[in-house]
Coordinates of C-alpha atoms and ligand atoms in Angstrom, one line a residue:
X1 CA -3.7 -32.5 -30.3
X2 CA -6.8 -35.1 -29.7
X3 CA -7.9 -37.2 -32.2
X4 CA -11.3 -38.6 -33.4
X5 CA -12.2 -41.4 -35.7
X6 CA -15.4 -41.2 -37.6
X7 CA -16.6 -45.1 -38.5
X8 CA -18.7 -46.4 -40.7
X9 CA -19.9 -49.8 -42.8
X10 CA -20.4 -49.4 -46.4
X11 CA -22.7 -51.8 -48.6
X12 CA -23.4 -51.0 -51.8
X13 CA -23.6 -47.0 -51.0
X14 CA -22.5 -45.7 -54.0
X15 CA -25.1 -42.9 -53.7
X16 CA -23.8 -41.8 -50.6
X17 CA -20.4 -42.1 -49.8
X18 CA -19.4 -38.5 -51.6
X19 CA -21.9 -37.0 -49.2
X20 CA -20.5 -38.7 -46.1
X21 CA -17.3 -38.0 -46.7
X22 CA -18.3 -34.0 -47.3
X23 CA -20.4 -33.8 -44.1
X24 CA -17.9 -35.3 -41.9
X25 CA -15.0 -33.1 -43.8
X26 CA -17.1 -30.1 -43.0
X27 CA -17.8 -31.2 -39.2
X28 CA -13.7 -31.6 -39.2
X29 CA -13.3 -27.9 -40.4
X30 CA -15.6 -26.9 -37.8
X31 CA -13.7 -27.9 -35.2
X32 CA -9.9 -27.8 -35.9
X33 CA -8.7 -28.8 -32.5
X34 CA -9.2 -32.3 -33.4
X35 CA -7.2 -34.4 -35.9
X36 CA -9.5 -36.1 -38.0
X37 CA -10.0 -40.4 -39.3
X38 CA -12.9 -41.4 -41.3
X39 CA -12.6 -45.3 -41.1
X40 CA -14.3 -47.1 -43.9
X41 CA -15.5 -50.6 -44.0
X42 CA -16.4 -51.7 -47.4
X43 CA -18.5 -54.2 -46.6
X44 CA -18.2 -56.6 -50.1
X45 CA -19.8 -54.4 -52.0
X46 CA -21.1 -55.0 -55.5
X47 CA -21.5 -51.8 -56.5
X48 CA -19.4 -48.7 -57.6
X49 CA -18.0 -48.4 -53.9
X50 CA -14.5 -49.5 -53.4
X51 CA -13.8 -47.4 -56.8
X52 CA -15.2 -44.2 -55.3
X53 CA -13.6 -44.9 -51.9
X54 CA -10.6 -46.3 -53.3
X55 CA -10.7 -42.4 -55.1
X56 CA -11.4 -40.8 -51.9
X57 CA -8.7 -42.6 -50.0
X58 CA -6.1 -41.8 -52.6
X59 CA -6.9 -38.1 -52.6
X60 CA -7.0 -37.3 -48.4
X61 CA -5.4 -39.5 -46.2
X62 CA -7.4 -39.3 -43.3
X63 CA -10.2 -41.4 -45.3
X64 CA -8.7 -45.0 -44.0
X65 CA -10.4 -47.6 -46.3
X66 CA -10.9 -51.4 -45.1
X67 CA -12.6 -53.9 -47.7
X68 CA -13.5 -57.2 -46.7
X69 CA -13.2 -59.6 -49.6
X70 CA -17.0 -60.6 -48.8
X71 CA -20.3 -59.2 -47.7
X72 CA -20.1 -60.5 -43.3
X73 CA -23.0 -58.3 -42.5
X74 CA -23.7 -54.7 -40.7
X75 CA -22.1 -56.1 -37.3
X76 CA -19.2 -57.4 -38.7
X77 CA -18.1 -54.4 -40.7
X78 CA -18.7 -52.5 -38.2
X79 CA -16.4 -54.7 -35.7
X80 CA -13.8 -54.3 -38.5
X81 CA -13.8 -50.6 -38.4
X82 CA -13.5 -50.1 -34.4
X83 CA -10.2 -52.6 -34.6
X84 CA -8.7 -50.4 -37.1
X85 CA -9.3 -47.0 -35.7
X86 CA -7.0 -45.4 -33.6
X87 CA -7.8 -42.2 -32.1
X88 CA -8.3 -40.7 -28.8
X89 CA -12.5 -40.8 -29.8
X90 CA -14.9 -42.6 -32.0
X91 CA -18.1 -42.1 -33.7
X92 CA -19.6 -45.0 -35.1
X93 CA -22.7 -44.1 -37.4
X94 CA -24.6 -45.4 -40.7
X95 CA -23.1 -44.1 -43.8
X96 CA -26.2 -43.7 -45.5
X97 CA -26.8 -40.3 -42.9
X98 CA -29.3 -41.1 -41.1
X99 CA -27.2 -40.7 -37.7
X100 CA -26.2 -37.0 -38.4
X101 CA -22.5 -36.3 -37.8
X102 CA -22.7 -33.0 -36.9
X103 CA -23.7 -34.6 -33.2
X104 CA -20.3 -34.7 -32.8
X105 CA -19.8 -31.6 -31.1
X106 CA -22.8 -32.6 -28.1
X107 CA -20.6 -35.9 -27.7
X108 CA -17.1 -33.9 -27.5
X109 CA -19.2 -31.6 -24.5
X110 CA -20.2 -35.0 -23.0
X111 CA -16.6 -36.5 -23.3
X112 CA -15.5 -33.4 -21.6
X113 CA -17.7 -34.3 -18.5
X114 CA -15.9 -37.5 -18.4
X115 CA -18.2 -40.1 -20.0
X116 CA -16.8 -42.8 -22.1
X117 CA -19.7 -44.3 -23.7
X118 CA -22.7 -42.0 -25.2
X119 CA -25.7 -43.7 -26.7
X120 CA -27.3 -41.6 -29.5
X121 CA -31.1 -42.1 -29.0
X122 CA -33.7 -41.6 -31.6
X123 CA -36.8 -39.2 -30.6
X124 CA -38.2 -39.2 -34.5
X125 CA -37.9 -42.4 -37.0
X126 CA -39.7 -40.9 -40.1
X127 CA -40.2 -43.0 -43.0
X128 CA -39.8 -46.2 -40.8
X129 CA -42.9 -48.9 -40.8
X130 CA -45.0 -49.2 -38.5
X131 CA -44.0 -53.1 -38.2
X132 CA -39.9 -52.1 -37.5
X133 CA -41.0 -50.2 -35.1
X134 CA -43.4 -52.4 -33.2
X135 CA -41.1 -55.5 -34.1
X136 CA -38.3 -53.4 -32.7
X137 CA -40.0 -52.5 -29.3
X138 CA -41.3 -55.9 -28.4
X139 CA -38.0 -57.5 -29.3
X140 CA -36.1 -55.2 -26.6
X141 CA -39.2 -55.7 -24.0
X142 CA -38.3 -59.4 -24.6
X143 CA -34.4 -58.9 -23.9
X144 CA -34.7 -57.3 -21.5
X145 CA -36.5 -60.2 -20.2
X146 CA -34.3 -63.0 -20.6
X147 CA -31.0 -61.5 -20.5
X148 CA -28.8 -59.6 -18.2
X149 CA -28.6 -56.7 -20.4
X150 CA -30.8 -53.8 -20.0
X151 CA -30.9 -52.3 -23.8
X152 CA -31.5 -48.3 -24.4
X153 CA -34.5 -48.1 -26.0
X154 CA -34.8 -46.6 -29.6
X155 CA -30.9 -46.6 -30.0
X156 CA -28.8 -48.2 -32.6
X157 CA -25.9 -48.2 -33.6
X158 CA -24.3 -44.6 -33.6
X159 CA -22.5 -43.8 -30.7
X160 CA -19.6 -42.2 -29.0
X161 CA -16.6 -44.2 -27.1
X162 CA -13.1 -43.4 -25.9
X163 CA -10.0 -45.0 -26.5
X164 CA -9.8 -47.7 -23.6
X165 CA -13.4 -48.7 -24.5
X166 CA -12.3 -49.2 -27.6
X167 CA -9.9 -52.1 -26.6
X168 CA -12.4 -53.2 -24.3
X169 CA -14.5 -54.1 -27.3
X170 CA -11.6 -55.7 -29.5
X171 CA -11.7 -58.2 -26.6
X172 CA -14.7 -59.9 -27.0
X173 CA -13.8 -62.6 -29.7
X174 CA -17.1 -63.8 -30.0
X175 CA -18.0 -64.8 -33.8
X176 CA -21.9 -63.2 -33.2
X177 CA -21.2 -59.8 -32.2
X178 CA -24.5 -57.5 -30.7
X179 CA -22.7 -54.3 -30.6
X180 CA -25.6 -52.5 -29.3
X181 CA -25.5 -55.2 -26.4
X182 CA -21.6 -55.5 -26.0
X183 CA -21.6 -51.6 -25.3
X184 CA -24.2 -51.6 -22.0
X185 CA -21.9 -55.1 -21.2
X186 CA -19.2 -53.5 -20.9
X187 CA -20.0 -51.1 -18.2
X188 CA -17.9 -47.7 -18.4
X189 CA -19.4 -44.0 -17.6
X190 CA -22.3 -44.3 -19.8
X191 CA -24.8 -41.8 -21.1
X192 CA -27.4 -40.7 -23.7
X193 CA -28.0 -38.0 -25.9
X194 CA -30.9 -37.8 -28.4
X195 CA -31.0 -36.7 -31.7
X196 CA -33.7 -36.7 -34.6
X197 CA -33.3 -39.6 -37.2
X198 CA -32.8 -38.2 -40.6
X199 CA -33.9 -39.9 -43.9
X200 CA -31.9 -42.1 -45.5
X201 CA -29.5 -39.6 -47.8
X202 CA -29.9 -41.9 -51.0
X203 CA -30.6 -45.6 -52.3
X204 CA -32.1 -48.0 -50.1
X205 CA -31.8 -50.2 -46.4
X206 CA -29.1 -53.1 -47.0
X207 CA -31.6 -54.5 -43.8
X208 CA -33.5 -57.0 -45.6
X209 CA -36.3 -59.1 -43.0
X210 CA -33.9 -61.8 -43.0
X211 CA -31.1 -60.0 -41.8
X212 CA -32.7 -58.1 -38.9
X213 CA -34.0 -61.9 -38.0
X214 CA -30.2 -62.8 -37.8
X215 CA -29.6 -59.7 -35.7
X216 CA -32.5 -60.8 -33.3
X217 CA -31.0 -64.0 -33.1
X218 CA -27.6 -63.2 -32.4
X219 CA -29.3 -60.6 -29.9
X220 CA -30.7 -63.3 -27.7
X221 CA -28.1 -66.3 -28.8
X222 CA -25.6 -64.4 -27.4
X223 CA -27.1 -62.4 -24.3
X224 CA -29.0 -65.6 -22.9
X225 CA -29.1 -68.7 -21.7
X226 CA -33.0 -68.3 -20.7
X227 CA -33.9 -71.0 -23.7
X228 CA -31.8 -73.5 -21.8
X229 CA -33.2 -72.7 -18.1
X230 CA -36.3 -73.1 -19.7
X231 CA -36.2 -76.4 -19.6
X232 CA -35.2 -76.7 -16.1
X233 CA -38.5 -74.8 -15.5
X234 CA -40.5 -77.0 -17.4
X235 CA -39.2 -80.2 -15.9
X236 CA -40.1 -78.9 -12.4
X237 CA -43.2 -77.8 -13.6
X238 CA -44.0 -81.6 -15.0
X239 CA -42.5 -82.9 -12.0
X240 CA -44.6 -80.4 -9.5
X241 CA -48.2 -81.2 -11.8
X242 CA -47.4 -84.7 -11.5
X243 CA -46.9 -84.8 -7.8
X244 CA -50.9 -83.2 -7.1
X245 CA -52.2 -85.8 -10.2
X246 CA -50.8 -88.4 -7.8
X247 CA -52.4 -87.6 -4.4
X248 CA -55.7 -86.8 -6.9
X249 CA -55.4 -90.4 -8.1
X250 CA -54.3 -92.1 -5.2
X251 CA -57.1 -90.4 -3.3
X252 CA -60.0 -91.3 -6.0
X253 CA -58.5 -94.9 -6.1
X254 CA -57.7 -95.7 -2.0
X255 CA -60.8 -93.7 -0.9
X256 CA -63.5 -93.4 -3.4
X257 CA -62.3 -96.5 -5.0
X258 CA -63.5 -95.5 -8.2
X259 CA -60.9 -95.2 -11.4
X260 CA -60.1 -97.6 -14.4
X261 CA -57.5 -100.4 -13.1
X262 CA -54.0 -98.9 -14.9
X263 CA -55.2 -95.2 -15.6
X264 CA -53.6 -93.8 -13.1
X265 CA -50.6 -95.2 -12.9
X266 CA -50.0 -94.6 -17.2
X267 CA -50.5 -90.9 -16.5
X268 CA -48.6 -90.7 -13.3
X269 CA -45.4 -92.7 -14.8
X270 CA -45.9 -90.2 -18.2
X271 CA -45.6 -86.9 -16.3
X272 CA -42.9 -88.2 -14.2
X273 CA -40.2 -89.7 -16.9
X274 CA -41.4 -86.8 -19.3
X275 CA -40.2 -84.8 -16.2
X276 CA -36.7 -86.8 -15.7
X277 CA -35.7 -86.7 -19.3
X278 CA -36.5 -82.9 -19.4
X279 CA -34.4 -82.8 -16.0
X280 CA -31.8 -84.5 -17.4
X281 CA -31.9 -82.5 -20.7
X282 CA -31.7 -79.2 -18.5
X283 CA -28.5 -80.7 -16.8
X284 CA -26.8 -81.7 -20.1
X285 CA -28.1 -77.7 -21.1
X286 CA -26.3 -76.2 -18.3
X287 CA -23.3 -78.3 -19.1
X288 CA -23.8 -76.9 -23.1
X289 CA -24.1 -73.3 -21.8
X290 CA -20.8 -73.2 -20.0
X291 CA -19.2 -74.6 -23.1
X292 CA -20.9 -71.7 -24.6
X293 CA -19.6 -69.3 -23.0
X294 CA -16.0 -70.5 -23.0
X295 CA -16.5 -70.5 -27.2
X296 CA -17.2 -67.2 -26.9
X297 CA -13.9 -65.9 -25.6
X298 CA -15.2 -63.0 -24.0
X299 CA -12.7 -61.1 -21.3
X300 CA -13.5 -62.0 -17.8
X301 CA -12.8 -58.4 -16.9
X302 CA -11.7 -55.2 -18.2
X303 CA -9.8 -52.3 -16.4
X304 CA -10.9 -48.7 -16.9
X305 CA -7.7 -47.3 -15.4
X306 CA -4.8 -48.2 -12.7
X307 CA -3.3 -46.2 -10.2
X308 CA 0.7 -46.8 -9.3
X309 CA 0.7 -50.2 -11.0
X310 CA 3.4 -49.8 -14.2
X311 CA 1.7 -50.2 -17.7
Ligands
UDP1 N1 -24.5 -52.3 -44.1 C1 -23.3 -53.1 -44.2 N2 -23.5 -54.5 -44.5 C2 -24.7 -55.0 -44.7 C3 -25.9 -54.2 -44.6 C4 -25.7 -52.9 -44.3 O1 -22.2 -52.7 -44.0 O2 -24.8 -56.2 -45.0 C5 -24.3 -50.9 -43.8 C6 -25.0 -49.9 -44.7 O3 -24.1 -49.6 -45.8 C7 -25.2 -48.7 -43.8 C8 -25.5 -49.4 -42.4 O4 -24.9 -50.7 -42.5 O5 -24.1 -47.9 -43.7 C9 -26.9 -49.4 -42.1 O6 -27.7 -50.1 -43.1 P1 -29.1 -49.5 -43.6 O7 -29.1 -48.1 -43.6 O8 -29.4 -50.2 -44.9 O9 -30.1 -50.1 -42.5 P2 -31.3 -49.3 -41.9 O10 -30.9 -47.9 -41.5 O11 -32.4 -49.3 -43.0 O12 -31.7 -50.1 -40.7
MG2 MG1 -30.1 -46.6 -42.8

């Protein structure tokens, strides 16, 4: 019999987790041929939580129950959850059902056309401001930009993996996880489904502004080294203006003999060293982004599957 694991972070959802735990039972009734996880990270919270989960875990077994001893964020928990499931499929989606779990039949037809990887896209976002959701296109516009990672537009974090990509993922040991960006990394048969986003079932976003700032951050910390090339760019830029101001100035001086004695050369030596030092920086940068890299312990590949090589 296949298995699936339903995962999901839990902060401070004491309004909700009853209601999880019945829609996801009910989409486990539904379809029987599957043996059933809900993985739960409680994600430090403050609230009535780990007693009601704690009460849930004690009274069905397949309601698996992780707390972390402090709040480490959305990511984090969410990390937490996909090293401790263990079945054949996962779903990871919000708790607070807005990613509907009854999609889970559209991602077992997609599984059985041999994808590994389905991204749930949003079509609707009700009750979301209109400054997420400009904030939230611009900010994929611009990584996309800088980074090496094209991300689906208008999807989160509820989707649909098999087992191997699921070890993929516990590879990367990098501290700053951007699921949404480790999951096109990682390559895979990939696809999309869309779904409408629900309301929020109960209480309120655990997303302060602060904390999608730290997700942006980590977005582009982690996905790009286009800050340090910058200043490459800008040092050959300095260097290239300070080249034409030179043949302007040595022109005007030598043939129209008409600048202030030192002028020239002050602003000509200016461009040029602010150029070197900005060089230099960009080399000590390059140098800094390598070390980068190496602290982030990702894999340098990943297998999707072997042919007569023993496990
Ligand atoms: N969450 C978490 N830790 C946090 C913040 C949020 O585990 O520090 C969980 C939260 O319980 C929910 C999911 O992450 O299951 C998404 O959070 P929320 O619904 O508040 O975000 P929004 O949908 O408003 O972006
Ligand atoms: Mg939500």
């Amino acid at each position: 019999m296949k298995s699936a694991s339903f995962i999901a972070p839990c902060y401070n959802e004491e309004l909700v987790i009853e209601e999880y735990y019945r829609r996801v039972t009910a989409v486990a009734e539904k379809t029987p041929q599957y043996e059933f996880e809900i993985v739960i990270v409680n994600d430090g919270s403050t609230d009535r939580s780990r007693e009601i989960l704690d009460q849930l875990a004690e009274k069905d077994k397949r309601v698996k129950v992780i707390h972390l001893a402090a709040n480490q964020g959305h990511q984090t928990a969410l990390f937490a959850g996909i090293e401790h499931a263990s079945s054949d499929i996962n779903i990871v989606l919000d708790l607070d059902l807005q990613d509907p779990p009854e999609l889970f039949e559209e991602f077992v037809s997609k599984f059985d056309e041999g994808y590994q990887v389905i991204h749930a896209q949003r079509t609707k976002r009700p009750n979301e401001t209109f400054f997420k959701l400009m904030s939230a296109k611009i900010f994929y516009k611009l990584l996309k930009f800088i980074s090496n990672i094209e991300l689906i537009e208008n999807c989160g974090d509820f989707r649909a993996f098999t087992k191997e990509v699921r070890e993929t993922i516990c590879l990367f040991k990098e501290k700053h996880k951007f699921l949404r960006g480790l999951f096109v990394l990682v390559g895979y048969r990939q696809t999309v489904i869309q779904y409408d986003r629900d309301k929020r079932y109960s209480g309120e976003t655990k997303y302060t502004l602060f904390k999608m700032l730290n997700l942006a951050a980590d977005a582009v910390l982690s996905f790009s080294q286009f800050p340090i090339r910058l200043i490459l760019i800008m040092s050959f830029i300095m260097w290239g203006a300070s080249l034409i101001y030179l043949t302007k100035a040595l022109i005007s001086h030598f043939v129209f003999s008409q600048t202030i004695p030192g002028w020239t050369s002050i602003i000509f030596l200016q461009v040029f060293f602010t150029g070197l030092i900005l060089f230099f920086m960009a080399t000590i940068g390059t140098y800094i982004g390598r070390v980068f890299e190496q602290g982030q312990q990702r894999p340098a590949y990943w297998i999707d599957y072997k042919k007569n090589l023993d496990e």
